[in-house]
PDB file of C-alpha atoms in Angstrom:
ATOM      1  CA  UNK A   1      22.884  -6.081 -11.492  1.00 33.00           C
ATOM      2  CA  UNK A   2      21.221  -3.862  -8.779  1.00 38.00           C
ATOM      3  CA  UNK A   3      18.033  -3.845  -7.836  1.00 45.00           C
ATOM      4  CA  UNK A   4      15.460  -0.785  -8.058  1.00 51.00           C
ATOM      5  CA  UNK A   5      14.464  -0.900  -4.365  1.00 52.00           C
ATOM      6  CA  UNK A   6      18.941  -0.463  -3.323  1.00 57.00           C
ATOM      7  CA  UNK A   7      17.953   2.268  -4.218  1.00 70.00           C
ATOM      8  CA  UNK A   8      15.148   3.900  -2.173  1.00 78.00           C
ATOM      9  CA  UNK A   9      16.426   6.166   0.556  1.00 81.00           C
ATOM     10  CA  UNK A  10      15.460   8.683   3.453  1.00 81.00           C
ATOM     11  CA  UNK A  11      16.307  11.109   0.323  1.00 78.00           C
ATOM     12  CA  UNK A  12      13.962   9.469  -2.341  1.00 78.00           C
ATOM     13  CA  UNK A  13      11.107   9.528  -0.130  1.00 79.00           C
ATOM     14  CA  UNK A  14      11.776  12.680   0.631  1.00 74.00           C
ATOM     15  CA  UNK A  15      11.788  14.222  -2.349  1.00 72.00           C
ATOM     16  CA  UNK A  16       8.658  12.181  -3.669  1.00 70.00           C
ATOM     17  CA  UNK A  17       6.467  13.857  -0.741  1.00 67.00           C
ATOM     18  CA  UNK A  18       8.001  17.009  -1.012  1.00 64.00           C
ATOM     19  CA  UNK A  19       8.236  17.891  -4.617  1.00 61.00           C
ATOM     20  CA  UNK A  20       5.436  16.052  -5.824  1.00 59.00           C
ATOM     21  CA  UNK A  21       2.139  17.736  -5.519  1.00 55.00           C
ATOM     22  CA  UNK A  22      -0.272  14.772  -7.115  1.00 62.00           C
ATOM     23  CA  UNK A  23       0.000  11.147  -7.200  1.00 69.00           C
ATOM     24  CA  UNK A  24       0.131   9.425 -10.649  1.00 76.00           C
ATOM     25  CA  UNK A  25      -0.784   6.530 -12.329  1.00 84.00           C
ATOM     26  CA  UNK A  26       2.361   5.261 -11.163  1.00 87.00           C
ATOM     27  CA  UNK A  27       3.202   6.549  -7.426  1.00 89.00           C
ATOM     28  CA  UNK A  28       0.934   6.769  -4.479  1.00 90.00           C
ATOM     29  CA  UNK A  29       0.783   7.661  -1.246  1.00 87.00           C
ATOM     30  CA  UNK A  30      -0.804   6.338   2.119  1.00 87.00           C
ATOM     31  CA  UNK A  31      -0.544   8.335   5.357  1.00 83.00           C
ATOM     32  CA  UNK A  32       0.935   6.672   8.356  1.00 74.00           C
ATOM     33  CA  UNK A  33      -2.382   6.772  10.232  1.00 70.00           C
ATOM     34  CA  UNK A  34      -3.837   4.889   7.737  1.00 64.00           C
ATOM     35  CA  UNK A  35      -1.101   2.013   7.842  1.00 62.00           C
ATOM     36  CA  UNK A  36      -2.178   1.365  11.315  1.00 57.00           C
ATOM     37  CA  UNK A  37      -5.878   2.550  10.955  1.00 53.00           C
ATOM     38  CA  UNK A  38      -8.262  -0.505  12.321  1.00 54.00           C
ATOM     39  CA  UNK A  39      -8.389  -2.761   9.638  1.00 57.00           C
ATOM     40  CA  UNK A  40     -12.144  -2.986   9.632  1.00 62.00           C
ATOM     41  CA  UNK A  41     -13.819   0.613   9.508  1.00 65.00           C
ATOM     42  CA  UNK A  42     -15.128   1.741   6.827  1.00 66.00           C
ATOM     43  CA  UNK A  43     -13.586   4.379   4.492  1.00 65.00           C
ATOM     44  CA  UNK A  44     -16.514   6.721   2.784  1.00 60.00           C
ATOM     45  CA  UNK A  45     -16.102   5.236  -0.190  1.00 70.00           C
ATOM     46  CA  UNK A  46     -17.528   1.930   1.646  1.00 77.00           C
ATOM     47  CA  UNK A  47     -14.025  -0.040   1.441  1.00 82.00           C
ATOM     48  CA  UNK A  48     -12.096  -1.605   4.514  1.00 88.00           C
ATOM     49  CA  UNK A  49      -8.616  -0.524   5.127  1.00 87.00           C
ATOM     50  CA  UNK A  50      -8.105  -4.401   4.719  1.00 89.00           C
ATOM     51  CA  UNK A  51     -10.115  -4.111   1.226  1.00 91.00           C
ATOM     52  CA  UNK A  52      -8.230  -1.165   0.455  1.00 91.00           C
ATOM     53  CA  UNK A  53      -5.034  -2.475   0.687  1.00 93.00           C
ATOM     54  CA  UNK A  54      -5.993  -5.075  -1.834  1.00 95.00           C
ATOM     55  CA  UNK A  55      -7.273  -2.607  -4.384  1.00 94.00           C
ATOM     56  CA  UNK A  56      -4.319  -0.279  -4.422  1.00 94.00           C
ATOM     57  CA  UNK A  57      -2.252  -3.356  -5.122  1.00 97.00           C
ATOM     58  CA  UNK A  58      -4.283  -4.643  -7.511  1.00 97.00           C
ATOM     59  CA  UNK A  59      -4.860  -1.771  -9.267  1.00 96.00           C
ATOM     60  CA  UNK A  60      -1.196  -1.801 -10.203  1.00 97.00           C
ATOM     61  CA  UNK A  61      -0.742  -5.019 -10.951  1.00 97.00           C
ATOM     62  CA  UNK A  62      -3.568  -4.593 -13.639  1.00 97.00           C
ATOM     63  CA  UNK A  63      -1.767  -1.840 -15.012  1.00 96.00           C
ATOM     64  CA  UNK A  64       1.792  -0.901 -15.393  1.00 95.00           C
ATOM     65  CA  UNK A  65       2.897  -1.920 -12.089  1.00 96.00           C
ATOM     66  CA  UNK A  66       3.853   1.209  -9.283  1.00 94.00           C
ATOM     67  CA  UNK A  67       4.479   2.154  -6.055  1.00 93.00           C
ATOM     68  CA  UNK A  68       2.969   2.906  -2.895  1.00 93.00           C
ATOM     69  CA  UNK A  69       4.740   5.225  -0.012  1.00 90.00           C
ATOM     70  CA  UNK A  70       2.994   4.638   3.057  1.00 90.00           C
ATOM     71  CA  UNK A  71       4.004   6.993   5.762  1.00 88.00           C
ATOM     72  CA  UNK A  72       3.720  10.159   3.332  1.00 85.00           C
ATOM     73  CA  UNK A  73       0.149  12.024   3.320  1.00 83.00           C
ATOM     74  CA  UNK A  74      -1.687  12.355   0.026  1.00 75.00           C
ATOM     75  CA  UNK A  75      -1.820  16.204  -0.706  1.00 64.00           C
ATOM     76  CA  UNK A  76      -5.763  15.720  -2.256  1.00 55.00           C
ATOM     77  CA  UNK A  77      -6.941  13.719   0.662  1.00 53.00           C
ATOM     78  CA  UNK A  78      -5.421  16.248   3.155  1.00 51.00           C
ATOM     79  CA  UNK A  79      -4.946  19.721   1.172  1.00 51.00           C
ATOM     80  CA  UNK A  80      -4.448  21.542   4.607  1.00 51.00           C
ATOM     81  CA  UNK A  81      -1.043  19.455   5.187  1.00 50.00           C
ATOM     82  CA  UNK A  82       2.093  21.553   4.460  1.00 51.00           C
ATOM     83  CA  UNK A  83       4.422  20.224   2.255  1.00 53.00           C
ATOM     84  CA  UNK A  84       6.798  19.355   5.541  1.00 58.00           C
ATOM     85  CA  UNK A  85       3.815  18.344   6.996  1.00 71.00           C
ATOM     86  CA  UNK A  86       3.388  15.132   4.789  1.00 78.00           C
ATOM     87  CA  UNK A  87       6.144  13.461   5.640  1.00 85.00           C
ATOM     88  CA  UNK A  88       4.765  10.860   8.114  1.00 86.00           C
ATOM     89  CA  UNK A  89       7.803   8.409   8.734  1.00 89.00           C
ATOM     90  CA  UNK A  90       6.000   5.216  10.609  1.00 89.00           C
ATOM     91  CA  UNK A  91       6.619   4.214  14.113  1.00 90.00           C
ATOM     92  CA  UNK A  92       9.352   1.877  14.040  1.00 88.00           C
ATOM     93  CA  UNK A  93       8.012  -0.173  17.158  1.00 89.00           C
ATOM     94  CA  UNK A  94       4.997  -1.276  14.623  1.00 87.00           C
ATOM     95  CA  UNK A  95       6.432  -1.701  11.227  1.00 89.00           C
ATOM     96  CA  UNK A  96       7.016  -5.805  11.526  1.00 91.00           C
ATOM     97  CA  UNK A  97       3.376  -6.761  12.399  1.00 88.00           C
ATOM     98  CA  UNK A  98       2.187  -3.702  10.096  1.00 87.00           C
ATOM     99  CA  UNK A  99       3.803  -4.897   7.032  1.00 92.00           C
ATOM    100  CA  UNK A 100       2.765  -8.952   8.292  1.00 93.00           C
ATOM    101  CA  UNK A 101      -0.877  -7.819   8.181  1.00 91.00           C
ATOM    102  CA  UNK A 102      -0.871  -5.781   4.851  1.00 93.00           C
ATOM    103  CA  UNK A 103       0.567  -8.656   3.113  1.00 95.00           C
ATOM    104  CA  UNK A 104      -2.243 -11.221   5.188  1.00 94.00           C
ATOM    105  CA  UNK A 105      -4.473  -8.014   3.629  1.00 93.00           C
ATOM    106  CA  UNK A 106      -3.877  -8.253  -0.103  1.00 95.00           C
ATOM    107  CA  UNK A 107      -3.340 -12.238   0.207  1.00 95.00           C
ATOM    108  CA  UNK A 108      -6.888 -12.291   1.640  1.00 94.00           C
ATOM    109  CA  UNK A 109      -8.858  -9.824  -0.725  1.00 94.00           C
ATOM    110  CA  UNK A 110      -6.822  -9.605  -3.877  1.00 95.00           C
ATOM    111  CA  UNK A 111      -7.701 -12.850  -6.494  1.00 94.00           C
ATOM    112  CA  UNK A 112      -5.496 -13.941  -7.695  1.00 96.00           C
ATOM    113  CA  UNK A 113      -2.776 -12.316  -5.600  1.00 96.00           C
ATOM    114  CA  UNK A 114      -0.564 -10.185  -6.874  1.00 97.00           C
ATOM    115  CA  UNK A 115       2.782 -10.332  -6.922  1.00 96.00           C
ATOM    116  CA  UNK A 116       4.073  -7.636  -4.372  1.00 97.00           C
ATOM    117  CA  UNK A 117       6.988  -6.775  -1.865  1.00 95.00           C
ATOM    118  CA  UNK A 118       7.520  -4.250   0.931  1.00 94.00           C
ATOM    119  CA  UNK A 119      10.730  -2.428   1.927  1.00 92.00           C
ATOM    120  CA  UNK A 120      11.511  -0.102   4.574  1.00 92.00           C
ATOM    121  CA  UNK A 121      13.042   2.944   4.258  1.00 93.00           C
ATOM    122  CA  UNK A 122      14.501   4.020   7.382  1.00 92.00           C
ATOM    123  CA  UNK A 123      14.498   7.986   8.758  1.00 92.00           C
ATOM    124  CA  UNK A 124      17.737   8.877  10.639  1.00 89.00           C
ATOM    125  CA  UNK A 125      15.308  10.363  13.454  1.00 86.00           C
ATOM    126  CA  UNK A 126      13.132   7.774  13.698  1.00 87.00           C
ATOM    127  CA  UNK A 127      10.851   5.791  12.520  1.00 90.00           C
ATOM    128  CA  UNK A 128      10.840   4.269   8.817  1.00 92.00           C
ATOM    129  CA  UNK A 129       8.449   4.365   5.442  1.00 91.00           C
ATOM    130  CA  UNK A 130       7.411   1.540   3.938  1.00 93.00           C
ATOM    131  CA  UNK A 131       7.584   1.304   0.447  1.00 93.00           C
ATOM    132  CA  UNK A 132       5.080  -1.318  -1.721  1.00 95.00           C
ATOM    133  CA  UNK A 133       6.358  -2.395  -5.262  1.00 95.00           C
ATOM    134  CA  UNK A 134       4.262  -3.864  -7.562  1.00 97.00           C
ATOM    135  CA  UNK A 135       5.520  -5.145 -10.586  1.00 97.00           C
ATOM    136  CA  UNK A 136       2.943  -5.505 -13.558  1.00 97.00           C
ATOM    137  CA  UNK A 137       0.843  -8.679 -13.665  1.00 97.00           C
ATOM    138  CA  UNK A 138       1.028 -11.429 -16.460  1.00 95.00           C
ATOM    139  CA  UNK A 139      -2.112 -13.196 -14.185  1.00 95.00           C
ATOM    140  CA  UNK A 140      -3.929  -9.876 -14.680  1.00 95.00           C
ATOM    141  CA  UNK A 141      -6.335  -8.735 -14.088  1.00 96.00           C
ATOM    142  CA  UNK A 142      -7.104  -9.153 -10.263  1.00 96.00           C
ATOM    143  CA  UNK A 143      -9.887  -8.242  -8.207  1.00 94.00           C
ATOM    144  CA  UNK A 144     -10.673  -7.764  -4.762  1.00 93.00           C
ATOM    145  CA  UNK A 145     -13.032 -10.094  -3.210  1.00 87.00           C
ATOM    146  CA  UNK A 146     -16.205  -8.555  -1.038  1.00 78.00           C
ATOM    147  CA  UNK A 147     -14.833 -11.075   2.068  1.00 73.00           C
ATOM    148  CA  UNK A 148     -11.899 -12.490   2.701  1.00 69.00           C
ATOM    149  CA  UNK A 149     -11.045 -16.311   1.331  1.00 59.00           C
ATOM    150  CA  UNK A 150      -8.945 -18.046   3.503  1.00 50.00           C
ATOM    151  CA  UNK A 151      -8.924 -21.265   0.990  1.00 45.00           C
ATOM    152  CA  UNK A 152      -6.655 -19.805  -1.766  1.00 47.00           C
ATOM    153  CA  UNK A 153      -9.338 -18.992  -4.155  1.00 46.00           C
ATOM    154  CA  UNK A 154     -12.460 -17.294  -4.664  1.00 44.00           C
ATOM    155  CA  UNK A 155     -16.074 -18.400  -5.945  1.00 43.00           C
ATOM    156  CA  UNK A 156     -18.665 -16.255  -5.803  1.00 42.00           C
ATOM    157  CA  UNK A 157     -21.768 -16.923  -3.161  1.00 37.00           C
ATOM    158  CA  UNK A 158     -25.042 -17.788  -4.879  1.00 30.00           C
TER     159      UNK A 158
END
């Protein structure tokens, strides 16, 4: 029996960022920048990119499981990006430690960790996306802790 993830391809992707104009409950999408964004700035909404990464997986593990397409640009966070234009394939120098520190990411915020995987996708130019699956969660639900735990698990601080 095959696997879902045999088959993601340069094409899939492709046609996820081009023909699909919103995210769903089930799909989303990270630009490249943000996939090597520092780790510890602060998005508006107050998160780190580190607590971030936790949340988004998290948030599917909670629910019906999904996917997240990093290296394709969100059309509501960046409605001035053609459709071409959000294709972001990620530099294939960085993709190693980049996927070692999202999964030290979600392992450090997200309690209890989800169950997650990441896959590359490579781009005949150049480059690669990186492709998150979550499945859905029987340890649901998970949260994402204010600091990172090093220890395993999380209590909170009186």
């Amino acid at each position: 029996m095959s696997s879902p993830t045999n088959s993601l391809t340069e094409a899939s992707v492709r046609s996820w960022g081009e023909g699909l104009s919103e995210e769903s409950e089930l799909l989303e999408f990270k630009a490249a920048d943000a996939f090597g964004a520092s780790r510890r700035d602060r998005k508006p909404n107050g998160w780190t990119q580190m607590q971030e990464r936790a949340k988004d997986v998290a948030a599917f593990a909670n629910s019906r499981g999904g996917l997240i397409v990093l290296g394709v640009n969100d059309v509501a966070a960046s409605s001035s990006v053609s459709e071409e234009g959000r294709l972001q394939p990620l530099d294939p120098d960085r993709i190693d430690a980049a996927i070692e520190q999202y999964r030290k990411d979600v392992s450090a915020y997200a309690q209890p960790i989800p169950l997650f995987d990441l896959f590359t996708v490579p781009v005949a130019n150049g480059g690669s996306y990186v492709v998150v699956v979550v499945p859905p969660s029987v340890q649901a639900p998970h949260r994402v802790c204010p600091r990172a735990e090093r220890s395993g698990w999380w209590s909170p601080t009186v």
